[in-house]
Amino acid sequence: MIVAFLVAAPALNPLAVAQDCPTHGLLASLAPAPKHGAPQNAPASQKHPNHPQEFHLTNVTQLTFGGQNAEAYWSVDGTQITYQTRQPEYPDEQIITMNADGSKKTLVSTGEGRCTCSYFSPDAKHVYFSSTHEVNKGAQAPLDMSQGYLWKVNPQFSLYRRNLATNALEPILKRNAYIAETTIAADGSYMTWTSTMDGDLEIYRSNLDGTNIKRLTNNVGYDGGPFISWDGKQIVYRRDDLRTDTEINDYKRLLAENLVRPGRLDIWVMDADGGNNRRVTRLGGASFAPFLHPDGRQIIFSSNFHDPKGREFDLFVVNTDGTGLRQITFTPEFDGFPMFNREGTKLIFGSNRFGKEQGETNIFVADWVEPDVTRVKAEATDDVWLYPFATNQDSDSFLRVWGTGADLATFTEDGEDSVSLVRFPAVTVPAGDIVSARVVLTHVNPEGGQRANVRKYPIEIRSVKSGFSEKSWAHALGATHWPGPRVLGSAQFGETREDGSFEMVFEIAQVDKLRELLSDPLGPAFAFTSTAPASEVGRTGVYKFFSRNAPDAAVRPRLEITVR
């Protein structure tokens, strides 16, 4: 029978072993195990203050407390939520439903085996979920990570649905293969799911009773995590776009062991019949859990592409044509599994924020708003590369950055540090709060492992005296325009272009210093530095950015400020 959900005893970290649908494995490496599950006296919900940079989210409210809770999805009418949780009285993850205010938490799965990927039927009379309970009533065995970071594609998962009125549990799809990641069209006309039933990880659609199966993808690699748009016309999903024979062979070898390596995933979208399949993002990280806004023009998703260490997951929004990428959440560690309600007025997601234990993941809901903001953009007027052998700064298409391996010292004529300076025009910022400010540089297609180098040798942005000109450049300019000691921020990864070049984003969180720089009548100026030694990274491994003289305006340095 369905029983009330109460937790008191200490909990294991489900994410230490949870490496399957769709991305719990990403969480596994982010934090140690929490020591406790949800307390007996936990409230149904709790409001928290808004994050100053998260201006799309208001009335942020926590709905779960303790243990590991994720993959929370709305019922069509927005009155109920289904999610999966790991709590101490169960051997592995189970499925729970609750009211939209966090009350009436109720176990829907059997309490046995491992469960994942739950979704309400449109009439809210059934909850669909995948489970191993008929084959394995215990926990899923932990993975051997000796081959690197992997997810388990568990062939013991079959798809079931629970009748919430009669408590009857009915098998829907059983194929002796991985079947999970189910979502359902709001009108009940079809559902989508991911399976290995044909020998590869592909996306399928079928009737809600499991009949009339149609395969929607036909690409070697992991096509999965499909979500149906609220109008039922589009399906958004994540895909590992394998490019080389080595990548394909490694993928096939691991899949034969029911494993996948999820390091690089991007967002794709297709029509409901599988046609018009197109790529949305090129981000170079693990992007997952996409969901279409009800307007059908924007996709929200979680990604770590911006973090050189790959540990920070935040929510992002992008237009379906791949333009307009912007960051939504900014709290440390993990934000993921976002879903809009049908009206687009509320967002539900999982997060590590406000956890009582390190690594604790809970469910949050927030009002989604489109605030009145002004975005100011400026292109560089001058940029120079400070190095004894640099020449022709008024026509050089590149900036270069490296170091000696030591902290940046004062300027010397024979110094080995390569520093680049960028100056922008005087910018008029409207009245209001500066909620975001960043400088964006575009790195050329890397030849020497620069992406990996950034993890060891970050690129930093610093303030520098303005007024320099590339037309009157000389190396001695460094005597009067050497970077200051104050670091304003470090590089994060941005979008990757088709030619392999990629953006590096320098967020400036120190608003007081930014306002000081913006008040300079000669315009704000910045220096870019790193301790990456050329002797170690090699000539092809130094950081190399397009300058303002690049023929393609899209890759030139730019300053972006958002004011509310």
XYZ file of C-alpha atoms in Angstrom:
564
model
C 0.000 0.000 0.000
C 1.012 3.633 -0.332
C 2.451 4.818 2.962
C 3.221 8.235 4.399
C 6.802 9.376 3.935
C 8.620 9.947 7.232
C 12.364 9.950 7.768
C 14.418 10.007 10.934
C 17.508 7.799 10.733
C 20.898 8.682 9.208
C 21.071 8.406 5.413
C 23.690 7.267 2.980
C 24.523 9.532 0.073
C 22.536 8.109 -2.854
C 24.645 10.049 -5.268
C 27.715 8.091 -4.283
C 26.133 5.143 -6.085
C 23.443 6.852 -8.152
C 24.829 6.886 -11.646
C 21.930 6.557 -14.035
C 18.798 8.397 -15.186
C 19.379 11.008 -16.172
C 22.286 12.651 -14.402
C 22.478 11.673 -10.772
C 25.961 10.419 -11.503
C 27.090 13.986 -12.074
C 26.219 14.746 -8.474
C 28.114 11.774 -7.133
C 31.498 13.413 -7.409
C 30.473 16.784 -6.030
C 30.289 16.178 -2.291
C 30.739 13.675 0.531
C 27.781 11.786 1.926
C 25.305 13.692 4.099
C 25.064 12.226 7.574
C 21.313 12.472 8.079
C 18.020 12.115 6.255
C 15.048 14.426 6.670
C 14.278 15.229 10.330
C 10.982 14.146 11.874
C 9.989 17.746 12.541
C 10.899 19.092 9.096
C 8.425 21.722 7.857
C 6.413 21.180 4.682
C 8.222 24.154 3.157
C 10.482 27.069 4.016
C 11.055 30.354 2.188
C 14.565 31.681 1.629
C 15.944 35.082 0.627
C 16.467 35.741 -3.061
C 19.997 35.603 -4.443
C 20.918 39.094 -5.760
C 22.081 37.746 -9.138
C 19.135 35.394 -9.619
C 16.709 38.073 -10.743
C 14.492 35.613 -12.636
C 13.658 33.815 -9.363
C 11.571 35.176 -6.494
C 9.863 33.545 -3.507
C 12.418 30.725 -3.474
C 10.877 27.996 -1.311
C 12.438 24.753 -0.092
C 10.133 21.704 -0.207
C 12.345 18.847 1.075
C 14.756 18.653 3.991
C 17.590 16.155 4.279
C 18.847 13.178 2.332
C 19.068 13.379 -1.445
C 16.110 14.629 -3.457
C 16.019 15.391 -7.176
C 14.164 15.005 -10.482
C 11.032 16.773 -9.242
C 8.335 17.239 -11.898
C 4.948 18.978 -11.930
C 1.579 17.420 -12.560
C -0.193 19.020 -15.526
C -2.443 21.124 -13.276
C 0.510 22.205 -11.119
C -1.010 21.026 -7.842
C 1.269 18.010 -7.276
C 4.930 17.074 -7.628
C 6.609 13.705 -8.067
C 10.302 13.210 -7.308
C 12.878 10.625 -6.341
C 14.666 10.434 -3.033
C 17.235 8.419 -1.134
C 16.377 7.980 2.529
C 17.688 5.598 5.195
C 14.705 3.259 5.516
C 14.917 2.182 1.864
C 17.695 0.208 0.147
C 17.973 2.700 -2.716
C 16.187 5.604 -4.389
C 12.388 5.628 -4.298
C 9.551 7.696 -5.777
C 7.580 10.161 -3.656
C 4.693 12.501 -4.452
C 3.763 15.659 -2.577
C 1.471 18.628 -2.899
C 2.851 21.740 -4.567
C 3.378 23.334 -1.134
C 5.508 20.402 0.080
C 2.802 18.785 2.193
C 1.513 15.194 2.101
C 4.713 13.426 1.081
C 3.692 9.908 0.050
C 5.624 6.856 -1.113
C 4.465 5.723 -4.565
C 7.084 3.106 -5.437
C 7.385 -0.253 -3.680
C 10.144 0.666 -1.230
C 12.286 -2.055 -2.835
C 15.014 -1.985 -5.450
C 16.096 1.176 -7.183
C 13.674 3.645 -8.793
C 14.089 6.641 -11.050
C 12.454 9.059 -13.507
C 8.871 9.505 -12.327
C 6.145 11.456 -14.154
C 2.431 12.089 -13.656
C -0.117 11.016 -16.243
C -2.028 14.060 -17.558
C -5.084 13.265 -15.403
C -2.830 12.739 -12.337
C -4.415 9.318 -11.776
C -1.136 7.472 -12.378
C 2.548 7.976 -11.663
C 4.969 6.387 -14.126
C 8.462 5.408 -12.970
C 11.264 2.958 -13.705
C 12.268 0.378 -11.129
C 14.440 -2.698 -10.587
C 12.311 -4.134 -7.760
C 11.127 -7.252 -9.626
C 14.693 -8.263 -10.510
C 16.681 -6.811 -7.632
C 15.004 -5.766 -4.386
C 18.235 -4.388 -2.946
C 20.505 -1.488 -3.801
C 22.311 -1.042 -7.080
C 25.938 -2.063 -6.698
C 28.426 0.837 -6.595
C 30.481 1.427 -9.706
C 34.170 0.790 -10.201
C 35.570 4.161 -11.294
C 38.959 2.770 -12.315
C 38.042 3.567 -15.944
C 37.244 7.180 -15.096
C 33.978 8.902 -14.285
C 31.053 6.745 -15.501
C 27.275 6.290 -15.276
C 25.467 2.993 -14.925
C 22.898 2.194 -17.625
C 21.064 -0.408 -15.581
C 19.349 -3.078 -17.745
C 17.249 -4.106 -14.733
C 15.093 -0.980 -15.087
C 11.575 -1.567 -16.410
C 8.762 0.978 -16.676
C 5.743 0.789 -14.339
C 2.751 2.918 -13.463
C 0.999 3.193 -10.114
C -2.756 3.770 -10.007
C -3.070 6.315 -7.199
C -6.719 5.429 -6.504
C -6.505 1.615 -6.407
C -2.783 1.289 -5.589
C -2.426 -1.209 -8.451
C 1.085 -1.386 -9.913
C 1.193 -2.260 -13.602
C 4.255 -3.037 -15.749
C 4.232 -0.982 -18.962
C 7.535 -1.766 -20.690
C 9.840 -4.710 -19.913
C 12.567 -5.545 -22.430
C 15.568 -6.938 -20.511
C 17.178 -3.598 -21.333
C 17.525 -0.153 -19.808
C 14.148 1.649 -19.978
C 13.914 4.958 -18.130
C 13.839 8.752 -18.565
C 10.091 8.822 -19.267
C 8.101 12.014 -19.855
C 4.496 12.346 -21.015
C 2.710 14.777 -23.337
C 0.226 16.995 -21.487
C -2.657 15.820 -23.696
C -1.803 12.152 -23.106
C -1.236 11.451 -26.802
C 2.207 9.900 -26.295
C 5.180 9.478 -23.985
C 8.931 9.438 -24.600
C 11.611 7.332 -22.970
C 15.203 6.172 -23.400
C 16.278 2.572 -23.894
C 19.090 0.257 -24.973
C 16.573 -2.217 -26.421
C 18.073 -1.909 -29.935
C 21.687 -2.029 -28.786
C 22.317 1.695 -28.369
C 20.976 4.452 -26.116
C 18.151 5.938 -28.170
C 14.933 7.894 -27.617
C 11.539 6.328 -28.324
C 7.897 7.385 -28.192
C 4.831 5.240 -27.580
C 1.278 5.271 -26.334
C 0.906 5.517 -22.574
C 0.195 1.777 -22.357
C 3.509 0.974 -24.071
C 2.057 0.160 -27.497
C 2.791 1.796 -30.865
C 6.525 2.170 -30.209
C 8.498 4.402 -32.577
C 12.225 5.071 -32.430
C 13.035 8.787 -32.742
C 16.858 8.909 -32.815
C 19.380 6.900 -34.809
C 22.799 8.168 -33.813
C 25.704 6.309 -32.269
C 26.095 7.746 -28.779
C 23.921 8.630 -25.815
C 20.656 10.212 -26.953
C 18.593 10.576 -23.795
C 16.806 12.618 -21.166
C 13.889 13.612 -23.454
C 11.339 16.164 -22.245
C 8.160 16.946 -24.154
C 7.137 20.580 -24.559
C 3.899 21.591 -22.859
C 2.148 21.860 -26.244
C 3.439 18.401 -27.230
C 5.003 19.629 -30.477
C 8.705 19.435 -29.563
C 11.057 17.152 -27.653
C 14.223 18.550 -26.110
C 16.999 16.204 -25.016
C 20.728 15.811 -24.345
C 23.168 14.091 -26.639
C 26.808 13.050 -26.633
C 27.899 13.928 -30.163
C 30.694 11.423 -30.775
C 33.150 12.686 -33.377
C 36.054 10.260 -33.743
C 36.527 6.520 -34.123
C 38.297 6.507 -30.755
C 35.286 8.110 -29.047
C 32.842 5.763 -30.777
C 34.854 2.653 -29.925
C 35.215 3.718 -26.288
C 31.465 4.373 -26.103
C 30.578 0.960 -27.568
C 33.030 -0.833 -25.292
C 31.577 0.784 -22.174
C 27.968 0.317 -23.282
C 28.628 -3.417 -23.614
C 29.327 -3.247 -19.866
C 26.156 -1.145 -19.292
C 28.226 1.991 -18.708
C 28.578 5.423 -20.331
C 31.079 8.255 -19.952
C 29.047 11.497 -19.638
C 31.737 14.168 -19.803
C 30.419 16.007 -22.867
C 26.687 16.455 -23.419
C 24.868 19.136 -25.389
C 21.241 20.154 -25.819
C 19.263 19.160 -28.930
C 15.633 19.585 -29.950
C 13.393 17.776 -32.440
C 9.774 17.687 -33.503
C 7.457 15.226 -31.776
C 7.813 12.734 -34.644
C 11.630 12.843 -34.545
C 11.940 15.162 -37.537
C 13.708 18.522 -37.732
C 16.371 17.290 -35.314
C 18.806 20.101 -34.556
C 21.585 21.008 -32.187
C 21.038 23.921 -29.789
C 24.251 24.241 -27.728
C 27.998 23.796 -28.213
C 29.303 24.238 -24.708
C 32.071 21.730 -24.138
C 30.773 20.451 -20.788
C 28.018 18.252 -19.392
C 24.688 19.941 -20.191
C 21.584 18.002 -19.200
C 17.969 18.075 -17.954
C 16.642 20.496 -20.589
C 13.055 21.740 -20.448
C 11.200 24.010 -22.858
C 9.532 27.153 -21.579
C 5.805 27.123 -22.436
C 6.472 29.809 -25.063
C 8.355 27.143 -27.050
C 11.232 29.532 -27.750
C 13.492 29.084 -24.706
C 15.132 26.072 -23.075
C 16.285 25.922 -19.469
C 18.941 23.354 -18.554
C 21.759 22.575 -16.129
C 25.435 22.602 -17.061
C 28.973 22.717 -15.725
C 30.510 24.003 -18.968
C 31.476 27.328 -17.391
C 33.512 25.833 -14.535
C 37.067 24.832 -15.544
C 37.041 22.233 -12.752
C 33.681 20.834 -13.890
C 32.170 20.740 -10.402
C 29.858 23.771 -10.455
C 26.447 23.132 -12.037
C 24.115 26.064 -12.649
C 20.912 26.667 -14.569
C 21.053 28.412 -17.937
C 18.496 29.536 -20.510
C 19.087 29.524 -24.257
C 16.852 30.229 -27.237
C 15.921 27.218 -29.356
C 18.062 28.616 -32.193
C 21.126 28.566 -29.907
C 21.274 32.315 -29.280
C 20.737 34.302 -26.099
C 22.536 32.028 -23.634
C 22.334 33.437 -20.106
C 23.027 32.139 -16.623
C 20.078 31.864 -14.217
C 21.462 30.503 -10.925
C 24.689 31.408 -9.150
C 24.845 29.492 -5.868
C 27.849 27.210 -5.219
C 27.900 23.530 -6.163
C 24.736 22.150 -7.790
C 21.510 23.444 -9.358
C 19.744 21.082 -11.751
C 16.625 19.275 -13.010
C 14.609 22.440 -13.794
C 10.987 22.313 -14.969
C 8.511 25.118 -15.666
C 4.881 24.673 -14.756
C 2.413 24.807 -17.632
C 1.831 28.550 -17.260
C 5.543 29.348 -17.107
C 5.065 31.193 -13.821
C 6.907 28.755 -11.539
C 10.154 26.819 -11.737
C 10.980 23.689 -9.759
C 14.573 22.466 -9.446
C 17.014 20.540 -7.259
C 19.830 22.317 -5.449
C 22.547 22.015 -2.803
C 21.696 25.506 -1.519
C 20.792 25.929 2.166
C 21.703 22.306 2.941
C 22.287 21.320 6.552
C 24.913 18.801 5.444
C 27.521 19.203 2.726
C 26.248 17.648 -0.490
C 22.618 17.533 0.623
C 20.280 18.027 -2.338
C 16.738 19.329 -1.916
C 13.779 20.405 -4.023
C 13.013 24.108 -4.464
C 10.241 26.002 -6.204
C 10.359 29.669 -7.200
C 8.238 32.194 -9.032
C 9.652 32.829 -12.514
C 9.712 36.484 -13.529
C 10.962 38.478 -16.506
C 12.421 41.512 -14.724
C 12.908 44.983 -16.139
C 16.653 44.968 -16.845
C 18.920 46.962 -19.124
C 21.852 45.301 -20.831
C 24.782 47.497 -21.830
C 27.389 46.184 -24.275
C 30.627 47.712 -25.521
C 33.406 46.597 -27.866
C 37.064 47.256 -27.118
C 38.646 50.416 -28.502
C 42.257 49.347 -27.862
C 44.052 46.174 -26.822
C 47.744 45.374 -26.544
C 49.936 42.390 -25.856
C 52.736 43.275 -23.439
C 55.762 41.147 -24.270
C 59.296 42.175 -25.284
C 59.023 40.615 -28.741
C 55.436 41.607 -29.550
C 55.024 43.980 -32.510
C 52.406 45.608 -34.745
C 49.798 46.010 -32.031
C 47.557 48.191 -34.189
C 46.954 45.289 -36.579
C 47.668 42.139 -34.559
C 44.591 39.901 -34.518
C 45.566 38.130 -31.295
C 46.222 38.665 -27.600
C 48.432 36.225 -25.698
C 48.714 35.369 -22.026
C 51.193 33.253 -20.092
C 53.464 33.585 -17.078
C 56.641 32.414 -15.440
C 54.977 30.066 -12.996
C 55.357 32.625 -10.215
C 52.988 35.304 -8.989
C 52.880 38.396 -11.159
C 55.613 40.818 -10.114
C 56.251 44.438 -11.022
C 57.068 45.316 -14.603
C 60.613 44.758 -15.862
C 61.977 45.319 -19.362
C 63.205 41.739 -19.680
C 60.266 40.072 -17.909
C 58.943 36.765 -19.184
C 55.296 37.368 -18.280
C 53.008 37.883 -21.256
C 50.151 40.177 -20.273
C 47.305 41.480 -22.424
C 45.451 44.756 -21.854
C 41.991 45.662 -23.161
C 40.373 49.102 -23.020
C 36.705 49.879 -23.603
C 35.063 53.230 -24.333
C 33.499 55.279 -21.566
C 30.207 53.548 -20.759
C 27.064 55.192 -19.429
C 25.314 52.809 -17.061
C 21.681 53.610 -16.219
C 20.585 54.054 -12.624
C 19.895 50.847 -10.745
C 21.676 47.835 -9.317
C 24.454 46.236 -11.349
C 23.523 42.565 -11.131
C 26.043 41.255 -13.642
C 29.210 42.541 -15.290
C 31.619 40.546 -17.383
C 34.310 40.768 -20.017
C 34.196 38.124 -22.750
C 37.258 37.036 -24.730
C 37.256 34.347 -27.416
C 40.071 31.809 -27.382
C 41.268 30.436 -30.704
C 40.756 26.754 -31.480
C 43.091 25.199 -28.888
C 46.141 23.319 -30.104
C 47.890 22.576 -26.837
C 45.329 21.552 -24.224
C 44.408 25.036 -23.048
C 41.070 23.864 -21.632
C 42.870 21.475 -19.316
C 45.558 24.041 -18.521
C 42.962 26.481 -17.169
C 42.228 24.098 -14.301
C 45.851 24.289 -13.147
C 46.714 27.803 -14.308
C 43.636 30.060 -14.175
C 43.447 33.203 -16.287
C 42.733 36.237 -14.128
C 41.257 39.635 -14.875
C 42.727 42.637 -13.064
C 42.284 46.372 -13.158
C 44.826 48.480 -15.027
C 45.344 52.175 -15.691
C 43.357 53.314 -18.717
C 44.407 55.659 -21.515
C 46.791 53.408 -23.457
C 46.587 53.171 -27.239
C 47.610 50.284 -29.450
C 48.759 52.751 -32.125
C 51.404 54.218 -29.806
C 52.276 50.904 -28.228
C 55.715 50.010 -26.939
C 56.768 47.337 -24.478
C 57.775 50.094 -22.070
C 54.064 50.848 -21.768
C 54.106 48.230 -19.027
C 56.015 50.620 -16.759
C 52.919 52.817 -16.468
C 50.166 50.317 -17.310
C 51.159 47.163 -15.453
C 48.296 45.140 -13.893
C 47.357 45.969 -10.336
C 47.509 43.384 -7.546
C 43.735 43.173 -7.160
C 42.206 40.195 -8.975
C 38.662 40.945 -10.119
C 37.815 37.413 -11.205
C 38.952 34.250 -12.978
C 37.997 32.856 -16.355
C 35.030 30.578 -16.820
C 34.209 28.779 -20.036
C 31.584 30.202 -22.362
C 30.098 29.000 -25.619
C 32.090 26.912 -28.096
C 31.955 27.848 -31.783
C 31.772 25.381 -34.661
C 35.404 26.083 -35.576
C 36.525 24.975 -32.089
C 37.203 28.453 -30.695
C 35.505 29.122 -27.374
C 34.532 32.037 -25.190
C 36.135 32.715 -21.836
C 33.978 34.767 -19.497
C 35.385 36.945 -16.724
C 32.661 37.804 -14.211
C 33.406 40.914 -12.135
C 31.682 40.471 -8.795
C 33.358 43.462 -7.108
C 30.771 46.098 -7.972
C 32.572 48.859 -6.052
C 35.723 48.434 -8.135
C 33.684 48.153 -11.319
C 31.941 51.468 -10.663
C 35.342 53.048 -10.058
C 36.585 51.749 -13.412
C 33.419 52.872 -15.195
C 33.853 56.400 -13.831
C 37.162 56.819 -15.686
C 36.535 59.303 -18.555
C 39.056 57.361 -20.662
C 36.967 54.221 -20.286
C 37.433 51.070 -18.187
C 40.565 49.008 -18.821
C 41.457 45.479 -17.794
C 44.534 43.267 -17.750
C 44.559 39.507 -18.329
C 47.250 37.470 -16.606
C 48.190 33.897 -15.766
C 51.015 32.018 -14.102
C 50.954 29.360 -16.862
C 54.672 28.949 -17.728
C 55.441 28.770 -21.440
C 58.280 26.396 -20.595
C 55.708 23.873 -19.344
C 52.673 24.362 -21.591
C 54.731 24.890 -24.745
C 54.397 27.405 -27.547
C 51.097 25.908 -28.725
C 49.726 25.717 -25.184
C 49.807 29.399 -24.227
C 46.494 31.245 -24.035
C 45.684 33.011 -27.299
C 42.644 35.245 -27.760
C 41.218 37.158 -30.680
C 41.874 40.892 -30.402
C 39.728 43.830 -31.488
C 41.481 43.610 -34.873
C 40.021 40.171 -35.630
C 38.113 40.150 -38.955
C 35.076 38.501 -37.321
C 33.381 41.018 -35.026
C 31.703 38.209 -33.076
C 35.017 37.119 -31.520
C 36.336 40.530 -30.499
C 36.589 41.442 -26.785
C 33.374 42.822 -25.326
C 32.067 44.209 -22.051
C 28.551 43.264 -20.914
C 26.746 44.877 -17.970
C 23.233 44.091 -16.729
C 21.410 46.665 -14.597
C 18.108 46.213 -12.779
